[in-house]
Structures are given as C-alpha cells and as structure tokens.
PDB file of C-alpha atoms in Angstrom:
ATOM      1  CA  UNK I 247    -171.833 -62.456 -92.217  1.00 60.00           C
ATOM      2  CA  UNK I 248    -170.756 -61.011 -95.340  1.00 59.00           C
ATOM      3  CA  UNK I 249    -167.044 -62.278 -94.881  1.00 77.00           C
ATOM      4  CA  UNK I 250    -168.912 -66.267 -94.498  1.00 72.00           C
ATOM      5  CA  UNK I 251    -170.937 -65.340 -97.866  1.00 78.00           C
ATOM      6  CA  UNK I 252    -167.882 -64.815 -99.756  1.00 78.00           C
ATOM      7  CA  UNK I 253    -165.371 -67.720 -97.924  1.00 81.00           C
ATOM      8  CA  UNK I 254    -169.017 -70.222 -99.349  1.00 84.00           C
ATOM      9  CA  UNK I 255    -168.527 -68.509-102.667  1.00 84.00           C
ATOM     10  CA  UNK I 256    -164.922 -69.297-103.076  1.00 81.00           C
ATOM     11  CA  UNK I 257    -165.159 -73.230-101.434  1.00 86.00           C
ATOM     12  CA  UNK I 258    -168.489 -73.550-103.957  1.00 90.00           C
ATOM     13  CA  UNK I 259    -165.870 -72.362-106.989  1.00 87.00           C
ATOM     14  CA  UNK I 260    -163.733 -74.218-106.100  1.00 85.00           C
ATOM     15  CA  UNK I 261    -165.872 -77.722-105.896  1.00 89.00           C
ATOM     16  CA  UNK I 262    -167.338 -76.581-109.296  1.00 90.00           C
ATOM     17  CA  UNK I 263    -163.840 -76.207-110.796  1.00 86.00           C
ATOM     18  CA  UNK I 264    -162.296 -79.139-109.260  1.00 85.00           C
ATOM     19  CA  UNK I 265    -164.894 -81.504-110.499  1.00 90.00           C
ATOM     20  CA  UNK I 266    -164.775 -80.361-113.633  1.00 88.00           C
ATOM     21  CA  UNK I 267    -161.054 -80.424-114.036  1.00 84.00           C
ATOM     22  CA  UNK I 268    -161.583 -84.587-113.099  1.00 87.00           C
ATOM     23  CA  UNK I 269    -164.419 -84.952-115.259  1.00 91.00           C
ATOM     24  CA  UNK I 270    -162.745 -83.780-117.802  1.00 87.00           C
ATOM     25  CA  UNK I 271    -159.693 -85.354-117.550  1.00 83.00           C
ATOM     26  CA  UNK I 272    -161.465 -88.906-116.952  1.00 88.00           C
ATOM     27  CA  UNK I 273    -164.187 -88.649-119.081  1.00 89.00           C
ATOM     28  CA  UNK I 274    -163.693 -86.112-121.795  1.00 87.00           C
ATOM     29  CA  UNK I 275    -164.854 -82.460-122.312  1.00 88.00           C
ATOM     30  CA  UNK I 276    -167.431 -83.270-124.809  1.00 89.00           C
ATOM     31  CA  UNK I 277    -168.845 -86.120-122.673  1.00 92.00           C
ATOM     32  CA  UNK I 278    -168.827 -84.132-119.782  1.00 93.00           C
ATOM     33  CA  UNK I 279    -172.071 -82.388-118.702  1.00 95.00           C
ATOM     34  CA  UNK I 280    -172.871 -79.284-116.790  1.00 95.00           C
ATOM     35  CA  UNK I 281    -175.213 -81.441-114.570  1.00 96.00           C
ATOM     36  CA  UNK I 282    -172.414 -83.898-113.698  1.00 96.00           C
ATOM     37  CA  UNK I 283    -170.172 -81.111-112.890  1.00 95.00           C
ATOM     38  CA  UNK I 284    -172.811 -79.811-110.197  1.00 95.00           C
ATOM     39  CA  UNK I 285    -173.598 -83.435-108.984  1.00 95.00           C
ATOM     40  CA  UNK I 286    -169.846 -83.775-108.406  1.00 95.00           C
ATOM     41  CA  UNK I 287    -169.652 -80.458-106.763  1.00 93.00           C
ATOM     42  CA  UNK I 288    -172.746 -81.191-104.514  1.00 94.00           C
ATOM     43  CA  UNK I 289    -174.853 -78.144-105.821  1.00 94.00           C
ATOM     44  CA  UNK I 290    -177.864 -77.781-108.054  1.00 94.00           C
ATOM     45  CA  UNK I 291    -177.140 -77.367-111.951  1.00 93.00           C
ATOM     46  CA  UNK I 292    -178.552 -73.538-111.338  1.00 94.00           C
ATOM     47  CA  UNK I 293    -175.749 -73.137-109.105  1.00 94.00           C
ATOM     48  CA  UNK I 294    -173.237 -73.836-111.859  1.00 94.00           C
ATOM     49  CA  UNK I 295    -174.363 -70.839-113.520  1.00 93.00           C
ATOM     50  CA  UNK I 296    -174.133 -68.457-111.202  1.00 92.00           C
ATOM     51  CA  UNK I 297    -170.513 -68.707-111.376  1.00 90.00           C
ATOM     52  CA  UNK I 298    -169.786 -69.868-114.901  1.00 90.00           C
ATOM     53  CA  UNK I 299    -171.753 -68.297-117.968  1.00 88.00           C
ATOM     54  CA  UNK I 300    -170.605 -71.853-119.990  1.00 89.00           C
ATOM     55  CA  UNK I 301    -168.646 -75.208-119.892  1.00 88.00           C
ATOM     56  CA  UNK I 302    -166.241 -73.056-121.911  1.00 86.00           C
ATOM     57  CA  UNK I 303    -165.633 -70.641-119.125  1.00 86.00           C
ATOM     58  CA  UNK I 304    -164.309 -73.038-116.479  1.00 84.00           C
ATOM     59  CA  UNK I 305    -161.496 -73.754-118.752  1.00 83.00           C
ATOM     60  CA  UNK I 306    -161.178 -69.756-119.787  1.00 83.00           C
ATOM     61  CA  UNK I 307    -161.386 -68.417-116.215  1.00 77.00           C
ATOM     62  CA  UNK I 308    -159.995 -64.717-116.003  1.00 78.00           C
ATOM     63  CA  UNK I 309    -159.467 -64.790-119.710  1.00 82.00           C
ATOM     64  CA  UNK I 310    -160.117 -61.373-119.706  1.00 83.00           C
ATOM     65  CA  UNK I 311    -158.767 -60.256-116.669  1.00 86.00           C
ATOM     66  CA  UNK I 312    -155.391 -61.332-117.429  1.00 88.00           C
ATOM     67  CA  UNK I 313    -155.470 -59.156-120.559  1.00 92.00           C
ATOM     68  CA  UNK I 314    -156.781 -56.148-118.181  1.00 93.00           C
ATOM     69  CA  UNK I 315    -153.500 -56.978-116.006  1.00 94.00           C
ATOM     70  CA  UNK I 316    -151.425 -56.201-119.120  1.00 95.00           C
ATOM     71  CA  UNK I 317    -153.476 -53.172-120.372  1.00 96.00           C
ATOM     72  CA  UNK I 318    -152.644 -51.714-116.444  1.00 96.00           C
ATOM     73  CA  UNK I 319    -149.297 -51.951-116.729  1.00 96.00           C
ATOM     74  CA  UNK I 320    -148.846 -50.406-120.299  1.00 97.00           C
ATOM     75  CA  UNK I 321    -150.804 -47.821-118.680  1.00 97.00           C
ATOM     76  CA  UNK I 322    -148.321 -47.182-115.892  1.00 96.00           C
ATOM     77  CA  UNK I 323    -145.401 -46.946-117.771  1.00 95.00           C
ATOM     78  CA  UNK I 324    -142.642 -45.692-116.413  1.00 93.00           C
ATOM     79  CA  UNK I 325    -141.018 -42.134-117.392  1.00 92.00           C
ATOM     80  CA  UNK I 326    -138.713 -43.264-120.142  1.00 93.00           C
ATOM     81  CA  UNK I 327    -138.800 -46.587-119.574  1.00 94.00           C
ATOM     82  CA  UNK I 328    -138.198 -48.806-122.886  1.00 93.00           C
ATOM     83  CA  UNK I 329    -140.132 -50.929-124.689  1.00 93.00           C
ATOM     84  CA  UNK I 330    -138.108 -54.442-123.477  1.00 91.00           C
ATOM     85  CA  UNK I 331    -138.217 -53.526-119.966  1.00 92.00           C
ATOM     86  CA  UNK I 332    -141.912 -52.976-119.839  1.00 94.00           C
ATOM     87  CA  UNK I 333    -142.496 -55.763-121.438  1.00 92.00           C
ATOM     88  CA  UNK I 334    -140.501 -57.589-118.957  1.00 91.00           C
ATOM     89  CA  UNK I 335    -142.649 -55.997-115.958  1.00 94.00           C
ATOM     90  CA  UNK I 336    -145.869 -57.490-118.148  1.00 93.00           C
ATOM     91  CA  UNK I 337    -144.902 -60.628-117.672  1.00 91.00           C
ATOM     92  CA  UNK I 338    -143.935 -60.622-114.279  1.00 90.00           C
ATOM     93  CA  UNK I 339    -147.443 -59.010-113.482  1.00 92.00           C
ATOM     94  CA  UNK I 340    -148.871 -62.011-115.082  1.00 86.00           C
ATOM     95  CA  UNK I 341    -147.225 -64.452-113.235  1.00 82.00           C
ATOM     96  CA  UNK I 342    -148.189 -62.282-109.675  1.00 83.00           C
ATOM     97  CA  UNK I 343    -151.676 -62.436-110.928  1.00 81.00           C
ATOM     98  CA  UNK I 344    -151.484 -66.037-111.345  1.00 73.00           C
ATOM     99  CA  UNK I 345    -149.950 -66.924-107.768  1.00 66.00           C
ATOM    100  CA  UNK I 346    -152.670 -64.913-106.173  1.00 59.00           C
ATOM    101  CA  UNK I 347    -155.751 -66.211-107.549  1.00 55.00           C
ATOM    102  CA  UNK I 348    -157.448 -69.077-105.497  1.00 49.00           C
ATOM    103  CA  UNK I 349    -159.433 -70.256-108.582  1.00 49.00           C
ATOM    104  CA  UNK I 350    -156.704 -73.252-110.137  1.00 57.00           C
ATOM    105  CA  UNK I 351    -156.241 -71.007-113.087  1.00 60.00           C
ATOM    106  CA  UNK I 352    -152.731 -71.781-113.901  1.00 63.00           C
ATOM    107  CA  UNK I 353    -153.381 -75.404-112.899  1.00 64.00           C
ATOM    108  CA  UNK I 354    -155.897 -75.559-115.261  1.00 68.00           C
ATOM    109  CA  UNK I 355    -153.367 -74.573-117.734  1.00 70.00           C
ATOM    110  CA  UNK I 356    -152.295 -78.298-119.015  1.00 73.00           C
ATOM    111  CA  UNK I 357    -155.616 -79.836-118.989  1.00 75.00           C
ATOM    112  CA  UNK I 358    -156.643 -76.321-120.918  1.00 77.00           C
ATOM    113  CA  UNK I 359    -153.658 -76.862-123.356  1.00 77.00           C
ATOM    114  CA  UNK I 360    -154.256 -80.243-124.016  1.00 79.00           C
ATOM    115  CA  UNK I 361    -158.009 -79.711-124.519  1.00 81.00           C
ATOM    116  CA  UNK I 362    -157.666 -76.757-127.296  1.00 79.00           C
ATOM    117  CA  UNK I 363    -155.471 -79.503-129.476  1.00 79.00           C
ATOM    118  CA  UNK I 364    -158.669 -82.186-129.903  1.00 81.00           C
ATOM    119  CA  UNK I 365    -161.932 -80.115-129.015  1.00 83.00           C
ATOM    120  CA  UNK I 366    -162.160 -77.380-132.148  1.00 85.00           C
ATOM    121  CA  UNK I 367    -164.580 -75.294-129.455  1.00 84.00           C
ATOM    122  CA  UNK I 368    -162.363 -74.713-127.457  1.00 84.00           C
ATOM    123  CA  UNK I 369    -159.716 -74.084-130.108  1.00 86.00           C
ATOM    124  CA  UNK I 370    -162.175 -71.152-131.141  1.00 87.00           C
ATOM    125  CA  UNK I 371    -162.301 -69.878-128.136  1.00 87.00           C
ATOM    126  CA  UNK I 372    -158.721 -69.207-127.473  1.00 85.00           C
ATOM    127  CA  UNK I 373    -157.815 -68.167-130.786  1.00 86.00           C
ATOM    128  CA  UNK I 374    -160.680 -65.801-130.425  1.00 89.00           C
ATOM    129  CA  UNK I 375    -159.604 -64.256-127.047  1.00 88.00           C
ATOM    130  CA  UNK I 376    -155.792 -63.921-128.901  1.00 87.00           C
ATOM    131  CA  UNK I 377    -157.390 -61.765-131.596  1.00 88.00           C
ATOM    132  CA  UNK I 378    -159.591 -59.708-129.669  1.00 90.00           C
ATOM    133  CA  UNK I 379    -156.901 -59.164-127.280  1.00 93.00           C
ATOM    134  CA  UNK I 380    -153.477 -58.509-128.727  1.00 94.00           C
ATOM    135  CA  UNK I 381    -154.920 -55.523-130.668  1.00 95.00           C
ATOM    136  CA  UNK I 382    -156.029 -53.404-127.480  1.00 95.00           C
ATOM    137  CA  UNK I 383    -152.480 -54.723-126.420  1.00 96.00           C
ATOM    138  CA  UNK I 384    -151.139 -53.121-129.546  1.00 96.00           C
ATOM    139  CA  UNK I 385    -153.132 -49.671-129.747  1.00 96.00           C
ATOM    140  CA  UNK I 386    -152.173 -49.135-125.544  1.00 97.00           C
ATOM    141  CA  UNK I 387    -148.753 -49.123-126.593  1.00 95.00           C
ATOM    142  CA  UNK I 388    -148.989 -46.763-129.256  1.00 95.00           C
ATOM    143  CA  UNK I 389    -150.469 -44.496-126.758  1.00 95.00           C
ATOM    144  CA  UNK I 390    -147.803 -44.404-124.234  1.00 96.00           C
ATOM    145  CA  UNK I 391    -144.879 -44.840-126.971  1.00 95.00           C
ATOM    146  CA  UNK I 392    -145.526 -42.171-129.324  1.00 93.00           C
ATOM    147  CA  UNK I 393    -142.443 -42.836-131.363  1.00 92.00           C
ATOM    148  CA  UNK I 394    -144.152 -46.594-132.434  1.00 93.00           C
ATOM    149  CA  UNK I 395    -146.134 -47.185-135.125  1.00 94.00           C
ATOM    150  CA  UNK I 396    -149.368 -49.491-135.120  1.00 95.00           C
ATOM    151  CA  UNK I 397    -147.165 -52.059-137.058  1.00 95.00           C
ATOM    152  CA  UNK I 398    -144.556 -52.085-135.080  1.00 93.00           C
ATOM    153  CA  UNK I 399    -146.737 -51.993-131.933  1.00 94.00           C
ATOM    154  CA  UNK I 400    -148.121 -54.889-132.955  1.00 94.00           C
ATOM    155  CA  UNK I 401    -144.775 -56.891-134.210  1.00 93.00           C
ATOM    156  CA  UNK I 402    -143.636 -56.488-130.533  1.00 93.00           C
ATOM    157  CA  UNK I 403    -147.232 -57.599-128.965  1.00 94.00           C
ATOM    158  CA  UNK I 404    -147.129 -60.682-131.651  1.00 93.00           C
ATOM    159  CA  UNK I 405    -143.107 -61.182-130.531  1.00 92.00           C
ATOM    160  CA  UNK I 406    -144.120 -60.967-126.338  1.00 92.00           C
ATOM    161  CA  UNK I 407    -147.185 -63.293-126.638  1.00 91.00           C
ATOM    162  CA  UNK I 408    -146.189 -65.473-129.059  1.00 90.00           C
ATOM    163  CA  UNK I 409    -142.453 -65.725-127.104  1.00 90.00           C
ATOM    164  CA  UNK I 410    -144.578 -66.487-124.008  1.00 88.00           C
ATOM    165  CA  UNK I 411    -147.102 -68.730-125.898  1.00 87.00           C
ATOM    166  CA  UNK I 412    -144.946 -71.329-127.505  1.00 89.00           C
ATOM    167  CA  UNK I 413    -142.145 -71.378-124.954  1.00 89.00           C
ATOM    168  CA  UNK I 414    -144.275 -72.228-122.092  1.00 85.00           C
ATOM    169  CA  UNK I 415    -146.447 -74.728-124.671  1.00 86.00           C
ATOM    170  CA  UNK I 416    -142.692 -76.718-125.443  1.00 89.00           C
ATOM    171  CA  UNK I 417    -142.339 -76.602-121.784  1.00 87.00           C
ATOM    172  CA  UNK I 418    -145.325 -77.961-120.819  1.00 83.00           C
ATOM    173  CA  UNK I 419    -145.709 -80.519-124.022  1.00 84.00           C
ATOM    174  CA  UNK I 420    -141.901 -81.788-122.042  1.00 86.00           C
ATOM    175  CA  UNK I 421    -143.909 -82.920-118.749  1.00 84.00           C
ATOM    176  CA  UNK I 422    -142.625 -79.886-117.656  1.00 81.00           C
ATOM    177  CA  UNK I 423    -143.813 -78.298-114.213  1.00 80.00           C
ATOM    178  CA  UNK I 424    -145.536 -74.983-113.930  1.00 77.00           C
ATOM    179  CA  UNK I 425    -142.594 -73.602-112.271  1.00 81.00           C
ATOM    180  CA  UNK I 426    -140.674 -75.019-115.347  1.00 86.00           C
ATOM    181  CA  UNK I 427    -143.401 -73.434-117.696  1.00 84.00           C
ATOM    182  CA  UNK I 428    -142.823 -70.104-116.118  1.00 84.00           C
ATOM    183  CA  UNK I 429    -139.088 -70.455-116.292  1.00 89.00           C
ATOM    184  CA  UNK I 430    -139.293 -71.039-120.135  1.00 90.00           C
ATOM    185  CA  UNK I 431    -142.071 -68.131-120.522  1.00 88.00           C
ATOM    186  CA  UNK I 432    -139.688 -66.110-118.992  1.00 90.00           C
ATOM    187  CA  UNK I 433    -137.072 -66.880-121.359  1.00 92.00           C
ATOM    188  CA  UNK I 434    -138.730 -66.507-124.074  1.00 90.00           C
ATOM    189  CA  UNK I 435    -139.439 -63.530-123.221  1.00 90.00           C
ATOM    190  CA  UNK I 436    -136.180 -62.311-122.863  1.00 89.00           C
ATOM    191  CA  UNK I 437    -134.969 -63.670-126.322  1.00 89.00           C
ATOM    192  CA  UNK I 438    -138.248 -61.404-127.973  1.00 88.00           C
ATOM    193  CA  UNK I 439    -136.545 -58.357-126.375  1.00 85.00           C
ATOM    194  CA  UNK I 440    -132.884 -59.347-127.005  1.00 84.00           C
ATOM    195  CA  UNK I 441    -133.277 -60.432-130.207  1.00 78.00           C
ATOM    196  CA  UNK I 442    -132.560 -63.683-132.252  1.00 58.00           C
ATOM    197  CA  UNK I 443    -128.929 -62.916-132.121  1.00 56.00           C
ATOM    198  CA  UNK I 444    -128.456 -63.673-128.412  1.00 57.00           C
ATOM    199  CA  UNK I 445    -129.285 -66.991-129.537  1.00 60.00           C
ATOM    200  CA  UNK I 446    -126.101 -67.469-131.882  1.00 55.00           C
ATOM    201  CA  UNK I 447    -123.725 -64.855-129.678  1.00 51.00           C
ATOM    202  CA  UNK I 448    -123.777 -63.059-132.834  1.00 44.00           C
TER     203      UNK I 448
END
C-alpha cells in the first residue's frame, strides 16, 4: 500500500509539472495560474500545494538539493586530492543527480532559462539561490582545504559555477541539446581548472 501511495505521488508530480511546463510555454508565466495548472493536471488547486510551496517552485525544483549534492562531496574529499579534481567530481555528481530524478528538472532547464531573461521574479529568485549558495560552497572548502583562504575559496566557487553557468547558457541559447549543454558545462569546467592559458596553448 505504501509503495501505490508513493508511485500516485510521483504520477500526480508529474501531471502538475508537465502542465505547467505547457502552460507556460503557451501562455506565459505571468498569465499562468495555479488553478489552471491543477485543472490541467486533473487535481484540486489544494493539491498543487501539497507539492509546490509557489508557482516559483515548479520552475526551482531541487534548488536546494542540488547545492546539498555539492556540499556532500566537498565533504568527502578525498585524502590529498586537489582542488581541480574535486571540482571535477562536483560536477559529475550534478549531472548523476540530474539523470536520476523523475521530476523533469533538467528539462525544465530551457523553459527555466528562458523565463529568468523576461519575468524579473524569477530573475530574483535565481540570483538569490546563487548568493545564498556559493558562500556555504565557499566556507566547505575552506574547511577541508586548510591551505585556502576565504578569497580564494570563493574565486574558485565563482570560477566552477560561473564556468558551468555561462557555458551551458551559450549552449543552450545555440538550440543546443541537454546532452550538448552538459558537454559544454563540462568544458567549461575544465578550462576553470586548467586555466585561461589552455585556451591560447600558451
């Protein structure tokens, strides 16, 4: 019984999210209500809420648990493992805790994108999660790389998410697909821990 509770609570997620991801994208974020998203999804308006806290969320969805994903791995750093190679294993974390959620979350990533350049909102909202988040980022690393300053803990967050930020954003902004976006994430992310100069060969 408990295993058909949870299988309803993913399909009834899953309506919710995929109606609003069309609404959205047909009709506009701003023009699209909560109570069309649960008339499209075939449940009550309360029902919404029992799985989203705000319109917001649905396009934010494990926000915060991606961040925890990164915070875990600082945390299990390796004995003397350096700096560029745990960043490397940070991003490949991210993109295993992408593939395994059932919840669209990386396919909401273009319609999410897109959104955050015309609806100031949700431009709040991101930029808000970036500044709460990069911090912690920053202060984990000092703990498990005693030889790094808060500075230059965060110049290397700042280089590995905004590497991973803008790369995947060109990507994407090219009609890119997400396996495309991923593919330029991950190369931005080597050029952050390279260095500029494995750009020019210098």
């Amino acid at each position: 019984m408990e295993g058909h509770r949870e299988r309803k609570k993913v399909r009834t997620r899953r309506a919710l999210l995929e109606a609003a991801v069309r609404l959205f994208g047909e009709q506009g974020y701003e023009q699209t209500t909560i109570a069309e998203i649960a008339a499209a999804a075939d449940v009550a308006p309360r029902t919404f809420f029992a799985y989203f806290a705000s319109k917001e969320d649905v396009l934010f969805l494990h926000a915060e648990d991606r961040w925890q994903v990164m915070l875990d791995v600082i945390a299990g750093r390796k004995p003397g493992e350096p700096l560029g190679d745990l960043l490397s294993r940070m991003f490949e974390a991210l993109v295993r805790s992408l593939a395994g959620d059932d919840e669209l979350d990386f396919a909401l990533s273009p319609l999410r994108t897109r959104l955050m350049f015309t609806e100031p909102a949700l431009r709040a909202r991101g930029l808000t999660l970036m500044l709460e988040g990069q911090p912690l980022l920053a202060e984990a690393l000092c703990e498990v790389y005693p030889e790094l300053d808060p500075v230059a803990a965060g110049a290397a967050v700042g280089s590995f998410m905004g590497a991973l930020a803008v790369a995947g954003l060109v990507a994407q902004q090219q009609g890119g697909s997400n396996e495309d976006v991923l593919a330029s994430g991950r190369r931005g992310i080597e050029i952050a821990v390279n260095g500029l100069s494995s750009l020019d060969g210098s």
